[in-house]
Amino acid sequence: MLSADSRELSRQLQLHQQKIFPPTSQKTIRQFTPAEAAYYIGIGEGYLRQVASEGHGPEPLANGRRVYSPEDMDRIRASLDEKNSTQKYVPIRRAGEKLQVVAVMNFKGGSAKTTTSAHLAQYLAIRGYRVLAIDLDPQASLSALFGHQPELDVGEGETLYGAIRYDEPRSIADIVRATYTPNLHIVPGNLELMEFEHETPTAIASGTAESMFFARIGEALAPIESLYDIVVIDCPPQLGFLTMSALCAATSVLITVHPQMLDVMSMSQFLAMTSELMAVVENAGGRTSYDWMRYLVTRFEPNDGPQSQMTGFMRAIFGNRMLQYPMLKSTAISDAGVTKQTLYEVDRAQFTRGTYDRAMESLNQVNSEIETLLKSTWSRK
Ligand SMILES: Nc1ncnc2c1ncn2[C@@H]1O[C@H](COP(=O)(O)OP(=O)(O)O)[C@@H](O)[C@H]1O
Ligand SMILES: [Mg+2]
């Protein structure tokens, strides 16, 4: 019964997906206006106009305007650095700067982990960093959002499980996939990730594993670490072995929280359990110190009294461990999510202008605050 239902559901989902995204319609990042491109490159609009007219930018459209793809922005960054003999605009890691691994977590479903991970990973890629997104959630919504259907496009051993399993793990290099966003790669997820939760107790009991569960994600990343600047891990909504291994691989932690009483109470439990478990892992030799750890308020409605109160309450307790900017609730984000798109993909004309722009402003504030933390870890300004 269940298996017939599951097959039929999966088939219907596939049909539905094909209707939303016919095979011919490739997912893409949208093109950016000169103002947006200047912002992501990190120069003034006037300077961008000059650089573009010197032949380093895209050709103008028929109406004389230019729009910029992420590739155009990459080319302009490279030409700016060449022109000024600097290493200022291409932001990739320099000697002595270590790979940064950001774990996005909370065990409350719906706290916007996946939305936050997806937009952070894309933002950093558009800014020119080499980014790897890892979908560690068996529900695999991040993979779906980035165009890899967990049941259809992701085969056996093609999730991170393939690289961290106890029996004949494969190299993560064979698992990583490109996405339609330049500079952004993904390790997709699907249900097979659950196997790690089931096999770990046996591996611990038998004592035959070459390395403990908490070390496995960090070790799996080692062969490709020089190819990336930042890894973003979308953690599952529970505190299992996958999450603990991600916490040991992480150099920083972002905890997403919707500012409502029940969510904050659940987070409080989550923090208590995490700290207990991590103490155990630490005793067993796991590394658990972070360059930074921050709480991000998500789906925030400034006009909602109780939400503002709850945010103030958290600020009083956590101080500057709260990000200064919250992510505002916006129909632009939720509507884009319905068609499995991010704000960097949906057409701005689909929304009333104010709606899209307010969401994008909030998103850029949050992401650039996180980027500043990443840069300060590398001792950059
Ligand atoms: N800033 C936002 N504004 C509006 N809706 C949001 C926002 N962030 C997330 N959502 C919506 O909330 C739901 C849960 O978000 P999701 O990122 O999937 O949470 P999680 O991964 O923690 O379970 C999704 O439907 C998503 O589109
Ligand atoms: Mg999720």
Tab-separated table of C-alpha atoms in Angstrom, residues 74 77 87 89-102 121 124-133 182-185 221 224-232 251-252 291-292 371 374-375 377-378 380:
chain	number	residue	atom	x	y	z
A	74	ASP	CA	33.589	37.687	-12.565
A	77	ARG	CA	36.561	41.664	-11.144
A	87	GLN	CA	44.048	41.304	-5.380
A	89	TYR	CA	38.108	42.437	-6.393
A	90	VAL	CA	38.534	38.694	-6.988
A	91	PRO	CA	37.833	37.615	-3.407
A	92	ILE	CA	39.094	34.030	-3.449
A	93	ARG	CA	41.328	32.709	-0.673
A	94	ARG	CA	44.917	33.838	-0.464
A	95	ALA	CA	47.864	32.064	1.121
A	96	GLY	CA	47.283	31.415	4.799
A	97	GLU	CA	43.507	31.864	4.619
A	98	LYS	CA	41.717	28.685	5.629
A	99	LEU	CA	38.575	27.132	4.200
A	100	GLN	CA	35.503	28.285	6.081
A	101	VAL	CA	32.672	25.867	6.764
A	102	VAL	CA	29.387	27.406	7.888
A	121	ALA	CA	25.504	30.250	-0.874
A	124	LEU	CA	28.647	34.449	-1.887
A	125	ALA	CA	29.001	32.862	-5.350
A	126	ILE	CA	27.652	36.006	-7.021
A	127	ARG	CA	30.156	38.006	-4.970
A	128	GLY	CA	32.877	35.872	-6.568
A	129	TYR	CA	33.763	33.346	-3.846
A	130	ARG	CA	34.101	29.648	-4.721
A	131	VAL	CA	31.272	28.057	-2.801
A	132	LEU	CA	30.225	24.491	-2.021
A	133	ALA	CA	26.701	23.922	-0.693
A	182	PRO	CA	28.815	30.034	-11.591
A	183	ASN	CA	31.181	29.473	-8.625
A	184	LEU	CA	28.556	27.411	-6.797
A	185	HIS	CA	28.755	23.637	-6.518
A	221	LEU	CA	36.034	17.491	2.688
A	224	ILE	CA	38.620	19.177	-2.251
A	225	GLU	CA	39.309	21.810	0.351
A	226	SER	CA	41.660	23.838	-1.871
A	227	LEU	CA	38.953	24.212	-4.553
A	228	TYR	CA	36.626	26.285	-2.394
A	229	ASP	CA	36.615	29.337	-0.169
A	230	ILE	CA	33.399	28.712	1.731
A	231	VAL	CA	31.268	25.619	2.398
A	232	VAL	CA	27.655	26.103	3.492
A	251	THR	CA	34.414	26.585	11.500
A	252	SER	CA	31.325	28.693	12.211
A	291	ASP	CA	35.512	31.323	14.692
A	292	TRP	CA	32.044	32.725	15.153
A	371	GLU	CA	30.329	37.996	4.668
A	374	LEU	CA	33.883	35.469	7.095
A	375	LYS	CA	36.279	38.166	5.934
A	377	THR	CA	38.124	35.434	10.087
A	378	TRP	CA	40.628	35.822	7.250
A	380	ARG	CA	40.469	41.073	5.870
